[in-house]
Amino acid sequence: MPDSALSLLCDVFGHAAFRGEQEAIVQHIAAGSDALVLMPTGGGKSLCYQLPALLRKGTAIVVSPLIALMQDQVDALRQLGVRATFLNSTQSAQEAADVEQALRAGDIDLLYVAPERLLTPRFLALLDQSRIALFAIDEAHCVSQWGHDFRPEYRQLTVLHERWPDVPRIALTATADAPTQREIAERLQLEDARHFVSSFDRPNIRYAVEAKDGGLRQLMEVIDRHRGASGIVYCMSRRKVETTAEALRAHGVDALPYHAGLDAETRAGHQRRFLRDDGVVMVATIAFGMGIDKPDVRFVAHTDLPKSMEGYYQETGRAGRDGEPSEAWLGFGMGDAALLQRMIENSDAPDERKRVERRKLDALLGYCESTACRRQSLLAYFGEQYPHPCGNCDNCLSPTATIDGTEIARKALSCVYRTGQRFGAGHVIDVLRGSDNARVHQFGHHALSTYGIGRDLDARQWRSVFRQLMAAGLLESDLDGYGGLRLGASSGPVLRGETTLTLRMGAPRKASRRERGNRNAMSVTHEQLAGDAQQRFDALRAWRGDTARSQNVPAYVIFHDATLREIALHAPADIHALAGINGVGAAKLERYGDALLEVLSARC
Ligand code: ADP
Ligand code: ZN
């Protein structure tokens, strides 16, 4: 092997050390073996095939499901001086012919190709005339019918193994759940491959769940914590996407809407601005995000409940790919839960499917209501045990007070029972609080033994209690889908006084003003740069913006924020010192070294 993996890592990619399992994976593939790599978003998967591509003779063929992504990946590699290119339907016949020629001549290190192109007889024949270093199958979960990214062509990728049994294959995915993992191994004939399974923890993401008050204030607070940075705001409906984007724009935020109802051109334009410019906030339905590789998304805010824990993990995972401090915020309202419940019950899905969906929703509600460490709860859902409370989530940073809620729960459950297990939380709370309204009288509920036994809590506190009872499975939403509540299977022991129940009051709380102050103080996501360094950082970012625009590539392809921050902090005086900065490899040093030093000297 002419170059060792580590020296390539430093010289070409500008990184000082491997992360996690990267080195083992690189050695494994470079030695010609197969691998299945499960690593969370931002874990550094690309390097696991990009480095072996440089270590092995021939061209690495990278199967990638999204044409839009290929361009950015190829741009980024070219910035590093790597001979990368792609073949897809956006190219002219001449461009494609040139790529084919270069492939045959052995002039390409990495070739990105969409699966449908790869599988054409013409392309397979072309591969026969070329030297192949390895096959990388990116986003390998596309082979699974159960995920939402299913791509039928992925099923045919076994042809690679059959036709070129000696060429190593590496399949990669950030999908965490076990059934999908098994399916990938099976469908891609990778049962005998070595499986590299990393922790799915994303330590740099701070998780927070807040009871939402319906207004814009909470969202604006999230955005203000990351002013000038990119973020994603998820909303459940197209309409809400539109109104939220508009409201944010009125508050001076560079917000753009994205949903499937916009025409393709508008969508592409908005996505492009999000990827290329600094500081765009994308307000979107979940139609947005698959394959968004932007490394410097600083926050993901859910203004409505996501569909499931899987969805939540995947969507929040789009924050902080670059490993820098980031935030995942979720605004939680019981109305959302009821809506999702109705959607499940009213769908035409078979009963078995509905049961699965219900379980998933329960898990999500449980997560929202939990007073335990969010990271521990989240990872536990995916079967991973996180050893201790993380210290980087809302529950760790400002623990919620809990009380013995057994008596309160019994009152609520009895009242649901006495009113006939068909009313929603609002009415039951009216009865508990001894409200005098017409509906209570109409049903004769003022005569019940539970009438007025809950005056000690206000309606808001009761709502929280009901959310928690639902999350704990003590109450369930009625099957007719109108939000009527009935006793859950596990309510018996509580009603009979056989077990105790811990509740938090008014939770998940809206942060108090003082706490918000604290949280904002805590959420200074980076060590503040000192005055001078901050000025240098701003100047470097401005330079990066100009440079990126003139080359028509995303800003992060030139340098990541983390790299610019390090440069701003250390203010290297010469090329030699600049070379020691993380993220400055040989090609970028040669290309941008002088310009960077010039920006710095203009600031000194
Ligand atoms: P994934 O595909 O797993 O989401 P990427 O391959 O895009 O992750 O890598 C995420 C980020 O981490 C990229 O910005 C990449 O430059 C950076 N990175 C990867 N490996 C290393 C490393 N060994 N040292 C420092 N940064 C790294
Ligand atoms: Zn925690």
XYZ file of C-alpha atoms in Angstrom, residues 81-542:
462
model
C -8.102 17.251 -4.725
C -9.787 13.872 -5.138
C -10.754 12.781 -8.644
C -14.469 12.314 -8.092
C -17.351 12.544 -10.516
C -20.862 11.252 -11.107
C -23.018 9.755 -13.805
C -26.675 10.637 -13.819
C -29.543 11.840 -15.932
C -28.691 15.534 -15.512
C -25.702 15.175 -17.815
C -25.573 15.602 -21.568
C -24.638 12.630 -23.717
C -21.223 14.152 -24.288
C -20.576 14.676 -20.577
C -21.597 11.106 -19.871
C -19.351 9.825 -22.636
C -16.415 11.762 -21.175
C -16.998 10.224 -17.764
C -17.185 6.753 -19.278
C -13.952 7.343 -21.118
C -12.226 8.527 -17.941
C -13.530 5.499 -16.070
C -12.120 3.090 -18.615
C -8.827 4.946 -18.558
C -8.600 4.617 -14.794
C -8.626 8.373 -14.210
C -11.370 8.418 -11.570
C -11.034 7.666 -7.859
C -14.727 7.746 -7.019
C -17.732 7.538 -9.299
C -21.176 8.299 -7.870
C -24.047 6.687 -9.707
C -27.777 6.269 -9.183
C -28.963 2.657 -8.817
C -31.138 2.694 -11.923
C -28.182 3.832 -14.009
C -25.848 1.314 -12.434
C -28.186 -1.562 -13.282
C -28.395 -0.840 -16.999
C -26.692 -3.511 -19.132
C -24.674 -0.762 -20.737
C -23.224 0.413 -17.449
C -22.543 -3.089 -16.204
C -20.671 -3.760 -19.417
C -18.700 -0.579 -18.910
C -17.693 -1.796 -15.466
C -16.390 -4.973 -17.102
C -13.921 -2.832 -19.000
C -12.834 -0.911 -15.919
C -10.915 -1.632 -12.788
C -13.185 -1.473 -9.758
C -11.733 -0.702 -6.337
C -14.907 -1.305 -4.356
C -18.663 -0.895 -4.345
C -20.160 1.426 -1.751
C -23.916 1.249 -1.258
C -24.966 4.420 0.498
C -28.321 4.860 2.276
C -28.588 1.088 2.266
C -31.922 1.184 4.130
C -33.482 2.084 0.755
C -33.518 -1.673 0.180
C -36.085 -2.039 2.945
C -39.737 -1.935 2.165
C -40.574 -0.789 5.676
C -38.704 2.448 5.678
C -40.176 5.431 3.873
C -37.231 5.609 1.485
C -37.827 2.308 -0.273
C -36.189 2.104 -3.709
C -37.016 -1.090 -5.597
C -33.813 -0.939 -7.645
C -31.806 -1.437 -4.479
C -33.099 -4.996 -4.380
C -31.252 -5.768 -7.594
C -27.897 -4.648 -6.308
C -27.047 -8.252 -5.505
C -25.943 -8.415 -9.107
C -22.757 -6.634 -8.043
C -21.762 -9.466 -5.783
C -22.726 -12.083 -8.317
C -20.793 -10.531 -11.153
C -17.780 -9.261 -9.237
C -17.440 -11.588 -6.257
C -13.918 -10.390 -5.507
C -14.661 -6.700 -5.298
C -15.300 -5.596 -1.697
C -18.662 -4.092 -0.863
C -19.547 -1.675 1.878
C -23.172 -0.837 2.654
C -23.894 2.125 4.898
C -26.926 3.436 6.714
C -27.903 5.651 9.616
C -31.102 3.719 10.239
C -31.132 2.526 13.790
C -33.830 -0.069 14.071
C -32.971 -3.731 14.190
C -35.509 -5.175 11.699
C -34.294 -2.836 8.978
C -30.722 -3.762 9.736
C -31.490 -7.437 9.364
C -33.317 -6.801 6.136
C -30.400 -4.895 4.670
C -27.983 -7.730 5.411
C -30.350 -10.247 3.872
C -31.391 -8.309 0.788
C -27.891 -7.236 -0.109
C -26.373 -10.638 0.635
C -24.201 -9.187 3.331
C -24.899 -11.803 6.001
C -21.270 -12.868 5.931
C -19.935 -9.355 5.875
C -18.536 -7.889 9.046
C -21.066 -5.643 10.761
C -19.774 -2.445 12.281
C -22.424 -1.079 14.616
C -21.724 2.260 16.261
C -23.569 3.894 19.081
C -26.478 5.909 17.748
C -25.948 8.630 20.257
C -25.523 12.138 18.886
C -23.696 13.717 21.787
C -23.595 17.217 20.337
C -27.392 17.448 20.014
C -29.185 18.920 22.998
C -32.718 17.541 23.267
C -35.558 19.561 24.753
C -39.336 19.104 24.890
C -41.600 21.925 25.933
C -45.360 22.223 26.337
C -46.250 24.533 23.529
C -48.358 27.587 24.027
C -49.413 27.894 20.416
C -47.744 31.185 19.663
C -44.523 31.999 17.881
C -42.621 33.009 20.998
C -41.147 29.622 21.809
C -40.001 29.043 18.248
C -38.473 32.497 18.091
C -36.530 31.711 21.244
C -35.064 28.644 19.607
C -34.138 30.631 16.524
C -32.688 33.446 18.602
C -30.406 31.028 20.347
C -28.898 30.333 16.927
C -29.192 33.652 15.157
C -27.611 33.696 11.744
C -27.364 29.908 11.611
C -29.267 27.408 9.483
C -32.091 25.439 10.976
C -35.117 23.342 10.082
C -38.607 23.900 11.481
C -40.946 20.951 10.971
C -44.719 21.442 10.841
C -47.393 18.823 10.337
C -49.402 20.478 7.567
C -48.646 22.425 4.424
C -50.821 25.244 5.627
C -48.926 25.557 8.846
C -45.658 25.523 6.920
C -46.865 28.502 4.912
C -48.170 30.526 7.840
C -45.150 29.790 10.024
C -42.666 30.719 7.308
C -44.536 33.939 6.717
C -44.681 34.808 10.408
C -40.971 34.144 10.798
C -40.172 36.332 7.824
C -42.201 39.093 9.422
C -39.877 38.711 12.416
C -36.835 39.194 10.254
C -35.888 35.535 9.934
C -34.648 34.355 6.540
C -37.283 31.601 6.440
C -38.443 29.615 3.400
C -41.341 27.169 3.068
C -40.962 23.640 1.715
C -43.711 21.077 1.196
C -44.954 18.705 -1.465
C -47.647 21.149 -2.558
C -45.125 23.643 -3.929
C -44.107 23.197 -7.542
C -40.868 21.378 -8.159
C -39.005 24.474 -9.249
C -39.847 26.439 -6.104
C -38.924 23.489 -3.941
C -35.602 23.029 -5.669
C -34.891 26.750 -5.425
C -35.609 26.846 -1.708
C -33.567 23.747 -1.055
C -30.714 25.236 -2.999
C -30.773 28.436 -0.975
C -30.893 26.436 2.232
C -27.862 24.412 1.198
C -25.811 27.210 -0.238
C -26.425 30.282 1.877
C -25.583 30.775 5.505
C -28.434 31.195 7.907
C -31.563 30.082 6.045
C -34.325 28.579 8.193
C -36.313 25.996 6.273
C -39.908 25.618 7.416
C -41.066 22.281 6.091
C -43.193 19.193 6.248
C -41.328 15.914 6.503
C -41.183 15.948 2.710
C -37.982 17.851 3.341
C -34.803 16.348 4.615
C -34.021 12.982 3.054
C -30.443 13.201 1.938
C -29.887 16.711 3.211
C -26.197 16.483 3.877
C -25.707 20.029 5.090
C -23.306 19.706 8.010
C -23.975 22.989 9.805
C -27.706 22.808 10.560
C -27.700 24.202 14.101
C -31.228 23.365 15.179
C -34.216 21.239 14.270
C -37.489 22.433 15.782
C -40.665 20.363 15.734
C -43.691 22.589 16.152
C -45.927 19.513 15.976
C -45.406 15.972 17.122
C -43.354 13.851 14.748
C -44.953 10.611 13.563
C -42.870 8.226 15.627
C -39.649 7.925 17.578
C -37.966 6.742 14.378
C -39.117 9.861 12.595
C -38.064 12.039 15.499
C -34.611 10.513 15.597
C -34.147 10.830 11.866
C -35.431 14.395 11.654
C -33.529 15.700 14.672
C -30.491 13.878 13.328
C -30.247 16.448 10.567
C -28.886 18.861 13.147
C -25.182 19.029 13.834
C -23.643 16.624 11.374
C -20.420 18.539 11.824
C -20.291 17.552 15.483
C -20.740 21.113 16.710
C -23.235 21.905 19.495
C -26.798 21.797 18.134
C -30.343 21.735 19.420
C -33.383 19.553 18.867
C -36.478 21.254 20.215
C -39.974 19.779 20.287
C -43.109 21.708 21.144
C -45.650 19.294 22.530
C -49.396 19.733 22.792
C -52.009 17.178 23.675
C -54.054 18.292 20.680
C -51.336 16.911 18.402
C -51.482 13.585 20.154
C -55.248 13.424 19.723
C -54.911 14.316 16.051
C -52.344 11.610 15.427
C -54.543 9.196 17.288
C -57.498 10.066 15.073
C -55.365 9.653 11.978
C -54.417 6.159 13.056
C -57.931 5.129 13.985
C -59.577 6.570 10.893
C -57.099 5.100 8.419
C -58.000 2.037 6.345
C -54.925 0.199 7.553
C -55.422 -3.361 8.781
C -55.796 -3.823 12.531
C -52.345 -5.211 12.980
C -50.834 -2.153 11.382
C -52.932 0.084 13.602
C -51.713 -1.713 16.671
C -48.128 -1.065 15.627
C -48.908 2.579 14.974
C -50.587 2.946 18.335
C -47.603 1.472 20.093
C -45.336 3.857 18.271
C -47.414 6.825 19.244
C -47.478 5.701 22.859
C -43.707 5.461 22.856
C -43.484 8.973 21.503
C -45.906 10.369 24.076
C -44.010 8.575 26.786
C -40.826 10.213 25.587
C -42.409 13.663 25.634
C -43.817 13.247 29.111
C -40.802 11.554 30.585
C -38.930 13.260 33.411
C -35.887 11.077 32.765
C -32.878 11.879 30.629
C -34.073 12.302 27.025
C -30.949 10.737 25.578
C -31.368 7.672 27.709
C -35.028 7.367 26.712
C -34.334 7.922 23.039
C -31.505 5.431 22.817
C -33.398 2.921 24.928
C -36.118 2.968 22.297
C -33.549 1.740 19.793
C -32.307 -0.911 22.189
C -29.201 0.935 23.266
C -28.359 1.529 26.904
C -26.820 4.889 27.621
C -24.883 4.449 30.847
C -25.784 7.630 32.746
C -27.925 10.760 32.479
C -26.385 12.791 29.690
C -26.188 16.273 31.142
C -27.133 17.693 27.750
C -30.929 17.582 27.617
C -33.652 19.656 29.241
C -34.435 17.069 31.880
C -30.798 16.753 32.877
C -30.169 20.485 32.823
C -33.266 21.542 34.724
C -34.819 18.512 36.397
C -38.556 18.592 36.861
C -40.100 18.314 40.286
C -42.238 15.198 40.684
C -44.909 14.336 43.215
C -46.726 11.219 44.324
C -49.621 11.420 41.911
C -51.463 8.262 42.899
C -54.441 10.051 44.420
C -54.701 12.538 41.582
C -54.550 9.718 39.043
C -57.303 7.829 40.843
C -59.556 10.861 40.750
C -58.986 11.274 37.030
C -59.461 7.593 36.225
C -62.616 7.310 38.330
C -64.083 10.345 36.680
C -63.388 8.915 33.224
C -65.083 5.732 34.340
C -68.089 7.430 35.917
C -68.741 9.598 32.882
C -68.975 6.482 30.753
C -65.549 6.363 29.075
C -66.619 8.358 26.082
C -65.745 11.994 26.778
C -62.589 13.870 25.968
C -60.223 15.337 28.535
C -61.876 18.776 28.401
C -65.245 17.544 29.617
C -63.835 15.184 32.214
C -61.772 18.044 33.611
C -64.912 20.204 33.776
C -66.559 17.516 35.859
C -63.524 17.097 38.094
C -63.343 20.823 38.677
C -67.063 21.060 39.419
C -67.768 23.287 36.464
C -71.292 24.549 36.127
C -71.561 24.488 32.355
C -74.473 23.336 30.229
C -72.838 20.198 28.962
C -72.137 18.946 32.455
C -75.805 19.413 33.322
C -77.049 18.015 30.039
C -75.426 14.677 30.863
C -76.297 14.851 34.534
C -72.634 14.773 35.457
C -73.096 17.291 38.243
C -74.727 14.454 40.167
C -71.704 12.120 39.943
C -69.600 11.271 42.981
C -66.552 12.552 41.152
C -68.110 15.932 40.443
C -65.902 18.654 41.899
C -63.349 16.348 43.544
C -60.521 17.965 41.601
C -60.850 21.638 42.423
C -57.356 21.705 43.921
C -55.759 21.647 40.451
C -56.410 24.153 37.715
C -57.451 23.103 34.238
C -53.933 23.381 32.872
C -52.520 21.158 35.554
C -55.245 18.631 34.903
C -54.401 18.638 31.181
C -50.859 17.754 32.050
C -52.077 14.961 34.325
C -54.199 13.549 31.505
C -51.265 13.697 29.091
C -49.153 11.795 31.548
C -51.842 9.206 32.181
C -52.149 8.660 28.458
C -48.424 8.441 28.058
C -48.317 5.847 30.816
C -51.058 3.807 29.140
C -53.510 4.316 32.021
C -55.874 6.100 29.685
C -56.393 5.496 26.003
C -58.132 7.405 23.325
C -61.379 5.868 22.169
C -61.385 3.887 18.955
C -64.103 5.911 17.286
C -61.473 8.583 16.992
C -63.291 11.511 18.566
C -60.845 11.816 21.402
C -63.063 10.124 23.981
C -60.992 8.641 26.779
C -61.328 5.203 28.307
C -59.395 3.271 30.887
C -56.233 1.630 29.649
C -55.309 -1.957 30.392
C -52.877 -0.980 33.137
C -55.260 1.296 35.033
C -56.616 -1.437 37.314
C -53.767 -1.554 39.849
C -53.774 2.242 40.219
C -57.537 2.368 40.731
C -57.358 -0.409 43.275
C -54.545 1.371 45.097
C -52.089 -1.449 44.430
C -49.394 0.716 42.951
C -48.209 4.272 43.295
C -47.633 6.684 40.496
C -45.181 9.526 40.139
C -46.343 12.562 38.227
C -44.766 15.821 37.441
C -46.829 18.887 37.893
C -47.593 21.091 34.958
C -45.175 19.217 32.824
C -43.527 19.284 30.435
C -43.354 22.773 31.732
C -43.152 25.926 29.860
C -39.885 27.298 31.031
C -40.301 30.182 33.444
C -38.836 33.511 32.485
C -35.946 33.027 34.852
C -35.315 29.549 33.578
C -35.493 30.732 30.045
C -32.835 33.235 30.948
C -30.764 30.425 32.393
C -31.369 28.158 29.506
C -30.385 30.812 27.080
C -27.253 31.335 29.081
C -26.651 27.596 29.099
C -27.327 27.359 25.463
C -24.502 29.558 24.330
C -23.606 26.745 22.081
C -19.988 27.540 21.548
C -17.452 29.052 23.776
C -17.887 32.667 22.897
C -15.084 33.889 20.736
C -13.343 36.896 22.228
C -13.916 40.201 20.442
C -10.961 39.953 18.064
C -11.501 36.325 17.273
C -15.177 36.962 16.626
C -14.268 39.681 14.158
C -11.869 37.348 12.422
C -14.530 34.656 12.346
C -17.047 37.017 10.765
C -14.479 38.142 8.205
C -13.596 34.536 7.380
C -17.249 33.672 6.925
C -17.756 36.620 4.630
